[in-house]
Amino acid sequence: MIEPFDKIIFVTRPVFPTIEEVTDKLRDIWAAQWLTNNGPQHTMLEKELKAFLKVPYLSLFNNGTIALIVACQSLRLSGQVITTPFTFAATPHVLSWNNIAPIFCDIDEETMNIDADKIESMITPKTTAILPVHVFGIPCDVEKIQEVADRYGLRVVYDAAHTFGVEIGGRGIGTFGDISMLSFHATKLYHTVEGGALVMHDEHTKQRIDLLKNFGIKNEEEVVMPGINGKLDEMRAAIGRIMLNYVEGERLKRKRLHAVYNEELAEVEGIKLMPKVADNVKLNYQYYVVRIDEKIFGRSRDYVYGAFKNFNVYTRKYFHPLCSEFTCYRQLSSSSSANLPVANVVAQQVLSLPMYGELTEDDVRKICAILKSFRS
Ligand code: T4K
C-alpha cells in the first residue's frame, strides 16, 4: 500500500532565486532610475545570454509568443507555413496572428518532432516557411529540414521554447534555421518570470527585430514600421541575470532525476521512455515524458493521469489535445486524422511526469512505484 504524497507534486515548479539576490538587483535598478526600454539590465542580459547560449545575435522579449509573432513579421512570412500539431497552443496561434494558415505535418514516432520526411509532401505554391518545434528539448532533424527548405526556397523558424542550453556538437541549438525562439516562462528550466528571446544570424535582422519589438520607433522623429510592444523590462532582465547562476545546477539535478526515472521504468512493459539522442547532443532535461500503450500496460494514459491525482501527483498531458483538434484549426484539411496518424496516437499516450530540481530521488522512485502499481 503506497501512501499519497502529503503535498501536491506538480508537473514542475519554477526555480526561485533567494529574495536577497533579487533585492540586491532591485537596488541597482533603483539607483539607475531605469525601469524598461532597453535599460542596463536588459543590455547586460543580452550579452550574457549570447555567451551562455553560444549564439551570435539575440533579442530579448517579454514572452516567447510575442517573440515568435515578431519573428514571422521580420521575415515577412505569408500564405502557408508548415508546422507540427504536437505542440503548445502558441505555435499555430502565432501563425494565425500573422494571417498565415498553419499546415499541420505529421510527427516522427520516436522523437515526437515534425517528421522531416513528410514535410515535402505538405509544400504548396503558398508555402513560405517551416515552423518546427524541438518538442521537450529533443532536437529536430535540423539537417534534413534545412535541406528541404533550401531546395524549395523556404525560411525555417524554430520554436525552440523548450531548448534552453541544448547543443548539437557544441553548437547552440538557436543557431539552426533562420531564427529561433526561446521561452523564458517561469515553468522553463531557465526563466525571467515571463520572457523570451529570438536568436538570429546577422546584425541587420537583429536591428529589424529590435525595431519591431519597440513599435517600429527608430528615433524621436521616425517610426519606420508597424511594430508592437515586445520589450522585456528591467525587473525581469535582472531576475534573468540572477537565474543564469542557477541554470546549470538545475540542469544537473534534473539530469540525475531523468536517470532515476529511466532506471525505474526501463523494464515496465507498455511504458515508452524519452527518445534517445545522438552522443553529440547536450540535453537540458527540462521535461520527463513517457508514453503509455494501453494495450500492453493494461491502463490508458487518461486512467493513469486521473489515478495519479489520488496520490497527489499532478501530471500533465503535454500535448493533448493536438493543436489540429482545436476548434479554430479543426476544419483545415491538414488537420484530418488521416494526415496525422502518428500524432494522433502519440497524443493519446503521452504523459509528462513531475520534473524539477527540488524533487528528491526518493520522490521520483515513489512516483514510479505508484505508476507501476496501476498496471493491470
Ligand atoms: N511554444 C512552445 C512549444 C511552448 O511550450 C510555449 C510555452 C510557447 C511556445 C510559448 O512561450 P511563452 O509565451 O509562454 O513564453 C505552461 C507555460 O505557461 C508555457 O509557457 C509553456 N509553453 C507550457 C508548456 O506550459 P500551462 O498552461 O501548462 O502552465 P500552468 O500554469 O498550468 O503551469 C504548469 C505547472 O507549473 C502548474 O501545474 C504548477 C506549476 N507552476 C506554474 C507556475 C506558473 C508553479 O508551481 N508556479 C508557477 O508560478 O503552460
Coordinates of C-alpha atoms and ligand atoms in Angstrom, one line a residue:
M1 CA 0.0 0.0 0.0
I2 CA 1.6 3.3 -1.2
E3 CA 0.7 6.4 0.8
P4 CA -0.2 9.6 -1.2
F5 CA 2.3 12.4 -1.1
D6 CA 1.4 14.8 1.8
K7 CA 1.5 17.8 -0.5
I8 CA 0.7 18.1 -4.2
I9 CA 3.6 17.2 -6.6
F10 CA 3.1 19.4 -9.6
V11 CA 4.4 18.6 -13.1
T12 CA 7.0 21.3 -12.5
R13 CA 8.0 24.1 -10.1
P14 CA 9.8 27.3 -11.0
V15 CA 13.4 27.8 -9.7
F16 CA 13.4 30.6 -7.2
P17 CA 16.4 32.8 -6.6
T18 CA 16.9 34.0 -3.0
I19 CA 15.0 37.1 -2.0
E20 CA 18.3 38.7 -1.1
E21 CA 19.7 38.3 -4.6
V22 CA 16.6 39.9 -6.0
T23 CA 16.7 42.8 -3.5
D24 CA 20.3 43.5 -4.4
K25 CA 19.5 43.7 -8.1
L26 CA 16.4 45.9 -7.4
R27 CA 18.8 48.3 -5.6
D28 CA 20.8 48.6 -8.9
I29 CA 17.6 49.3 -10.8
W30 CA 16.5 51.9 -8.3
A31 CA 19.9 53.5 -8.4
A32 CA 19.8 53.7 -12.2
Q33 CA 16.3 55.0 -12.2
W34 CA 15.6 53.0 -15.3
L35 CA 12.7 50.5 -15.5
T36 CA 12.3 49.4 -19.1
N37 CA 13.0 50.3 -22.7
N38 CA 16.5 48.9 -23.2
G39 CA 18.0 49.6 -19.8
P40 CA 21.3 48.4 -18.4
Q41 CA 20.0 45.1 -17.1
H42 CA 18.5 44.3 -20.5
T43 CA 21.7 45.2 -22.3
M44 CA 23.8 43.1 -19.9
L45 CA 21.4 40.1 -20.1
E46 CA 21.5 40.1 -23.9
K47 CA 25.3 40.0 -23.7
E48 CA 25.4 37.3 -21.0
L49 CA 22.8 35.1 -22.8
K50 CA 24.7 35.3 -26.1
A51 CA 27.8 33.9 -24.5
F52 CA 25.9 31.3 -22.5
L53 CA 23.8 30.0 -25.4
K54 CA 26.7 30.2 -28.0
V55 CA 24.7 32.3 -30.4
P56 CA 25.8 35.4 -32.4
Y57 CA 22.8 37.7 -32.1
L58 CA 19.9 37.7 -29.6
S59 CA 17.0 40.0 -28.9
L60 CA 15.1 39.8 -25.6
F61 CA 11.3 39.7 -25.5
N62 CA 8.5 40.0 -22.9
N63 CA 7.4 36.4 -23.7
G64 CA 8.1 33.7 -26.3
T65 CA 4.8 34.0 -28.1
I66 CA 5.2 37.7 -28.9
A67 CA 8.8 36.9 -29.9
L68 CA 7.6 34.3 -32.4
I69 CA 4.9 36.6 -33.8
V70 CA 7.7 39.2 -34.4
A71 CA 10.0 36.5 -36.0
C72 CA 7.3 35.8 -38.6
Q73 CA 6.8 39.6 -39.2
S74 CA 10.6 40.2 -39.5
L75 CA 10.8 37.6 -42.3
R76 CA 7.6 38.8 -43.9
L77 CA 6.1 35.3 -43.9
S78 CA 2.7 34.9 -45.5
G79 CA 0.5 32.3 -47.1
Q80 CA 1.0 28.9 -45.5
V81 CA 3.6 27.7 -43.0
I82 CA 4.2 24.0 -42.3
T83 CA 4.3 23.2 -38.6
T84 CA 3.5 20.4 -36.1
P85 CA 0.2 19.7 -34.4
F86 CA 2.1 18.3 -31.4
T87 CA 3.0 21.5 -29.6
F88 CA 1.7 24.2 -27.2
A89 CA -1.2 26.3 -28.5
A90 CA 1.1 29.3 -29.0
T91 CA 2.9 27.7 -32.1
P92 CA 0.0 27.7 -34.5
H93 CA -1.7 30.8 -32.9
V94 CA 1.4 32.8 -33.8
L95 CA 0.8 32.0 -37.5
S96 CA -2.9 32.9 -37.2
W97 CA -1.9 36.3 -35.6
N98 CA 0.2 36.9 -38.8
N99 CA -2.7 36.0 -41.1
I100 CA -0.8 32.8 -42.1
A101 CA -2.5 29.4 -42.5
P102 CA -0.9 26.7 -40.4
I103 CA -0.4 23.5 -42.3
F104 CA 0.0 20.5 -40.0
C105 CA 2.5 17.9 -40.8
D106 CA 2.7 14.5 -39.0
I107 CA 5.3 13.8 -36.4
D108 CA 8.1 11.3 -36.0
E109 CA 7.2 8.3 -33.9
E110 CA 10.5 8.3 -32.0
T111 CA 11.3 12.0 -31.4
M112 CA 7.7 13.3 -31.5
N113 CA 9.0 16.2 -33.6
I114 CA 7.8 17.1 -37.0
D115 CA 8.6 14.3 -39.4
A116 CA 11.2 15.8 -41.7
D117 CA 10.5 13.1 -44.4
K118 CA 6.9 14.2 -44.7
I119 CA 7.4 18.0 -44.9
E120 CA 8.0 18.0 -48.7
S121 CA 4.6 16.4 -49.4
M122 CA 2.9 19.3 -47.5
I123 CA 4.5 22.1 -49.6
T124 CA 2.3 24.1 -51.9
P125 CA 2.9 27.2 -54.0
K126 CA 1.6 29.2 -51.0
T127 CA 4.2 27.8 -48.6
T128 CA 6.7 30.4 -47.3
A129 CA 8.3 28.7 -44.3
I130 CA 8.6 25.7 -42.0
L131 CA 8.0 26.2 -38.2
P132 CA 9.3 23.1 -36.4
V133 CA 9.3 22.7 -32.6
H134 CA 12.1 21.0 -30.7
V135 CA 9.5 19.3 -28.5
F136 CA 10.6 18.6 -24.9
G137 CA 14.1 19.9 -25.8
I138 CA 14.8 17.0 -28.2
P139 CA 16.4 18.4 -31.3
C140 CA 14.5 18.2 -34.6
D141 CA 16.2 16.7 -37.7
V142 CA 17.8 20.1 -38.3
E143 CA 19.9 18.9 -41.3
K144 CA 17.0 17.3 -43.2
I145 CA 14.7 20.3 -42.5
Q146 CA 17.3 22.7 -43.8
E147 CA 17.9 20.6 -46.9
V148 CA 14.1 20.6 -47.8
A149 CA 13.9 24.4 -47.0
D150 CA 16.9 25.1 -49.3
R151 CA 15.5 23.0 -52.1
Y152 CA 12.2 24.9 -52.1
G153 CA 13.5 28.4 -51.0
L154 CA 11.6 28.3 -47.7
R155 CA 12.5 30.0 -44.4
V156 CA 12.9 28.0 -41.2
V157 CA 11.8 29.5 -37.9
Y158 CA 12.3 27.2 -34.9
D159 CA 10.0 27.2 -31.9
A160 CA 12.9 26.4 -29.5
A161 CA 10.8 27.3 -26.4
H162 CA 11.9 24.0 -24.7
T163 CA 15.6 24.1 -25.6
F164 CA 17.4 26.5 -23.3
G165 CA 21.1 25.4 -23.3
V166 CA 20.6 22.5 -25.7
E167 CA 23.6 22.0 -28.1
I168 CA 24.3 19.8 -31.1
G169 CA 28.0 19.1 -31.4
G170 CA 28.9 22.1 -29.3
R171 CA 26.8 24.4 -31.4
G172 CA 23.9 26.3 -29.7
I173 CA 20.6 25.0 -30.9
G174 CA 19.4 28.5 -31.5
T175 CA 21.8 28.8 -34.4
F176 CA 19.8 26.4 -36.7
G177 CA 17.3 27.8 -39.2
D178 CA 16.8 31.5 -39.9
I179 CA 15.5 32.4 -36.5
S180 CA 14.9 30.5 -33.2
M181 CA 12.6 31.5 -30.4
L182 CA 13.3 30.7 -26.8
S183 CA 10.8 31.0 -23.9
F184 CA 11.8 32.2 -20.5
H185 CA 8.5 31.4 -18.9
A186 CA 8.5 30.6 -15.1
T187 CA 7.9 26.9 -15.9
K188 CA 11.0 26.6 -18.0
L189 CA 14.5 25.4 -17.0
Y190 CA 15.7 29.0 -17.2
H191 CA 13.3 31.8 -16.7
T192 CA 12.8 35.6 -16.3
V193 CA 9.4 35.1 -14.7
E194 CA 7.8 35.8 -18.2
G195 CA 10.1 36.4 -21.1
G196 CA 11.7 35.1 -24.2
A197 CA 14.2 35.8 -27.0
L198 CA 14.9 35.5 -30.7
V199 CA 18.2 34.3 -32.0
M200 CA 19.3 35.4 -35.4
H201 CA 22.4 35.3 -37.6
D202 CA 23.1 38.9 -38.6
E203 CA 23.1 42.4 -37.3
H204 CA 20.6 43.6 -39.9
T205 CA 17.9 41.1 -38.8
K206 CA 18.6 41.9 -35.1
Q207 CA 18.1 45.6 -35.9
R208 CA 14.8 44.9 -37.7
I209 CA 13.6 42.7 -34.8
D210 CA 14.6 45.3 -32.2
L211 CA 12.6 47.9 -34.1
L212 CA 9.6 45.6 -34.4
K213 CA 9.5 44.9 -30.7
N214 CA 9.6 48.6 -29.9
F215 CA 6.6 49.9 -32.0
G216 CA 9.0 50.4 -35.0
I217 CA 10.4 53.5 -33.3
K218 CA 13.8 54.4 -34.9
N219 CA 14.1 57.8 -33.1
E220 CA 12.0 60.6 -31.8
E221 CA 11.1 61.7 -35.3
E222 CA 10.8 58.4 -37.2
V223 CA 8.5 55.4 -36.9
V224 CA 9.7 53.1 -39.7
M225 CA 7.4 50.0 -39.4
P226 CA 4.3 48.9 -37.6
G227 CA 5.9 47.3 -34.6
I228 CA 4.5 46.0 -31.3
N229 CA 5.4 46.2 -27.6
G230 CA 7.6 43.1 -27.0
K231 CA 10.1 44.6 -24.6
L232 CA 11.5 42.8 -21.6
D233 CA 11.6 45.2 -18.6
E234 CA 14.5 45.8 -16.2
M235 CA 13.0 43.7 -13.3
R236 CA 12.7 40.6 -15.4
A237 CA 16.0 41.2 -17.1
A238 CA 17.6 41.5 -13.6
I239 CA 16.0 38.2 -12.5
G240 CA 17.2 36.6 -15.7
R241 CA 20.7 37.6 -14.8
I242 CA 20.4 36.0 -11.4
M243 CA 18.9 32.9 -12.9
L244 CA 21.9 32.3 -15.1
N245 CA 23.8 31.4 -12.0
Y246 CA 21.2 28.7 -11.2
V247 CA 20.6 27.1 -14.6
E248 CA 23.5 24.6 -14.8
G249 CA 22.9 23.4 -11.2
E250 CA 19.2 22.9 -12.0
R251 CA 20.1 21.1 -15.3
L252 CA 22.3 18.7 -13.5
K253 CA 19.7 17.9 -10.8
R254 CA 17.2 17.2 -13.5
K255 CA 19.7 15.0 -15.3
R256 CA 20.1 12.9 -12.2
L257 CA 16.3 12.6 -11.9
H258 CA 16.0 11.6 -15.5
A259 CA 18.4 8.8 -14.9
V260 CA 16.3 7.6 -11.9
Y261 CA 13.1 7.6 -13.9
N262 CA 14.9 5.7 -16.7
E263 CA 16.3 3.2 -14.3
E264 CA 12.9 2.6 -12.5
L265 CA 10.8 2.5 -15.7
A266 CA 13.1 0.7 -18.1
E267 CA 11.6 -2.7 -17.7
V268 CA 7.9 -1.7 -17.4
E269 CA 6.0 -3.2 -20.3
G270 CA 3.8 -0.7 -22.1
I271 CA 5.8 2.4 -21.0
K272 CA 7.9 4.0 -23.6
L273 CA 10.7 6.3 -22.3
M274 CA 12.0 9.6 -23.6
P275 CA 13.7 9.3 -27.0
K276 CA 17.4 8.6 -27.2
V277 CA 19.5 11.3 -28.8
A278 CA 22.9 11.2 -30.6
D279 CA 26.0 11.3 -28.4
N280 CA 26.9 14.8 -29.5
V281 CA 23.6 16.3 -28.2
K282 CA 23.7 18.1 -24.9
L283 CA 20.2 18.0 -23.4
N284 CA 18.6 20.3 -20.8
Y285 CA 16.4 17.6 -19.2
Q286 CA 13.5 20.1 -18.8
Y287 CA 10.7 17.6 -19.1
Y288 CA 10.3 13.9 -18.4
V289 CA 7.7 12.4 -20.7
V290 CA 6.5 8.8 -21.1
R291 CA 4.1 7.2 -23.5
I292 CA 1.6 4.6 -22.2
D293 CA 0.5 2.0 -24.5
E294 CA -2.9 0.9 -23.1
K295 CA -2.9 -2.4 -25.0
I296 CA 0.3 -3.5 -23.2
F297 CA 0.2 -1.6 -19.9
G298 CA -3.4 -2.5 -19.3
R299 CA -4.5 1.0 -18.4
S300 CA -5.0 4.1 -20.6
R301 CA -3.0 7.3 -20.2
D302 CA -6.2 9.0 -19.1
Y303 CA -6.7 6.4 -16.4
V304 CA -3.1 6.9 -15.2
Y305 CA -3.5 10.7 -15.2
G306 CA -6.6 10.5 -13.1
A307 CA -5.3 7.8 -10.7
F308 CA -2.1 9.7 -10.0
K309 CA -4.2 12.5 -8.6
N310 CA -5.3 10.2 -5.8
F311 CA -1.7 10.1 -4.7
N312 CA -1.4 13.9 -5.0
V313 CA 0.7 13.6 -8.2
Y314 CA -0.5 16.2 -10.8
T315 CA 0.9 15.1 -14.1
R316 CA 0.1 16.8 -17.4
K317 CA -0.9 15.6 -20.8
Y318 CA 1.5 17.7 -22.8
F319 CA 0.5 17.9 -25.7
H320 CA -3.1 16.7 -25.8
P321 CA -5.3 17.7 -27.5
L322 CA -3.3 18.2 -30.7
C323 CA -3.5 21.7 -32.0
S324 CA -5.2 20.3 -35.1
E325 CA -8.1 19.4 -32.8
F326 CA -8.7 22.9 -31.6
T327 CA -12.0 24.4 -32.8
C328 CA -10.1 27.1 -34.7
Y329 CA -8.0 24.6 -36.7
R330 CA -10.2 21.5 -36.9
Q331 CA -11.6 22.5 -40.3
L332 CA -8.2 22.6 -42.0
S333 CA -7.6 19.8 -44.4
S334 CA -4.2 19.1 -42.9
S335 CA -6.0 18.5 -39.5
S336 CA -7.6 15.3 -40.7
S337 CA -6.6 12.3 -38.7
A338 CA -5.7 10.5 -42.0
N339 CA -2.9 13.2 -42.4
L340 CA -1.7 12.9 -38.8
P341 CA -1.8 9.2 -37.9
V342 CA 1.3 9.2 -35.7
A343 CA 0.5 12.5 -33.9
N344 CA -3.0 11.1 -33.1
V345 CA -1.6 8.0 -31.4
V346 CA 1.2 9.9 -29.5
A347 CA -1.3 12.5 -28.2
Q348 CA -3.4 9.7 -26.7
Q349 CA -0.4 8.1 -25.0
V350 CA 1.8 10.9 -23.8
L351 CA 2.2 12.0 -20.1
S352 CA 4.6 14.5 -18.6
L353 CA 5.7 13.3 -15.2
P354 CA 7.0 15.7 -12.4
M355 CA 10.4 17.1 -13.2
Y356 CA 12.1 19.9 -11.2
G357 CA 15.3 20.1 -9.2
E358 CA 13.7 20.2 -5.8
L359 CA 12.3 16.7 -6.2
T360 CA 14.3 14.1 -4.4
E361 CA 15.4 10.8 -5.9
D362 CA 13.1 9.1 -3.4
D363 CA 10.2 11.2 -4.7
V364 CA 10.9 10.0 -8.2
R365 CA 11.2 6.4 -7.1
K366 CA 7.9 6.7 -5.3
I367 CA 6.2 8.3 -8.4
C368 CA 7.5 5.3 -10.4
A369 CA 6.2 2.8 -7.8
I370 CA 2.8 4.5 -8.0
L371 CA 2.8 4.3 -11.8
K372 CA 3.8 0.6 -11.7
S373 CA 1.0 -0.1 -9.2
F374 CA -1.6 1.0 -11.9
R375 CA -0.7 -1.9 -14.2
S376 CA -3.5 -4.4 -14.7
Ligands
T4K1 N1 6.0 27.2 -27.8 C1 6.0 26.1 -27.1 C2 6.4 24.8 -27.6 C3 5.7 26.2 -25.7 O1 5.7 25.2 -24.9 C4 5.4 27.5 -25.2 C5 5.1 27.7 -23.8 C6 5.4 28.6 -26.0 C7 5.7 28.4 -27.4 C8 5.1 30.0 -25.6 O2 6.1 30.6 -24.8 P1 5.6 31.7 -23.7 O3 4.8 32.7 -24.5 O4 4.8 31.1 -22.6 O5 6.9 32.3 -23.2 C9 2.9 26.3 -19.4 C10 3.6 27.6 -19.7 O6 2.8 28.7 -19.3 C11 4.0 27.8 -21.1 O7 5.0 28.8 -21.1 C12 4.6 26.5 -21.7 N2 4.9 26.6 -23.0 C13 3.6 25.4 -21.5 C14 4.2 24.1 -22.0 O8 3.4 25.2 -20.1 P2 0.5 25.8 -18.7 O9 -0.8 26.4 -19.0 O10 0.5 24.3 -18.8 O11 1.1 26.2 -17.3 P3 0.5 26.1 -15.8 O12 0.2 27.4 -15.3 O13 -0.6 25.1 -15.8 O14 1.7 25.6 -15.0 C15 2.2 24.2 -15.0 C16 2.5 23.8 -13.6 O15 3.6 24.5 -13.1 C17 1.4 24.0 -12.6 O16 0.6 22.9 -12.5 C18 2.1 24.3 -11.3 C19 3.5 24.8 -11.7 N3 3.6 26.3 -11.5 C20 3.3 27.1 -12.5 C21 3.5 28.5 -12.4 C22 3.2 29.5 -13.5 C23 4.1 26.7 -10.3 O17 4.4 25.9 -9.4 N4 4.3 28.0 -10.1 C24 4.1 29.0 -11.1 O18 4.3 30.2 -10.9 O19 1.5 26.4 -19.7

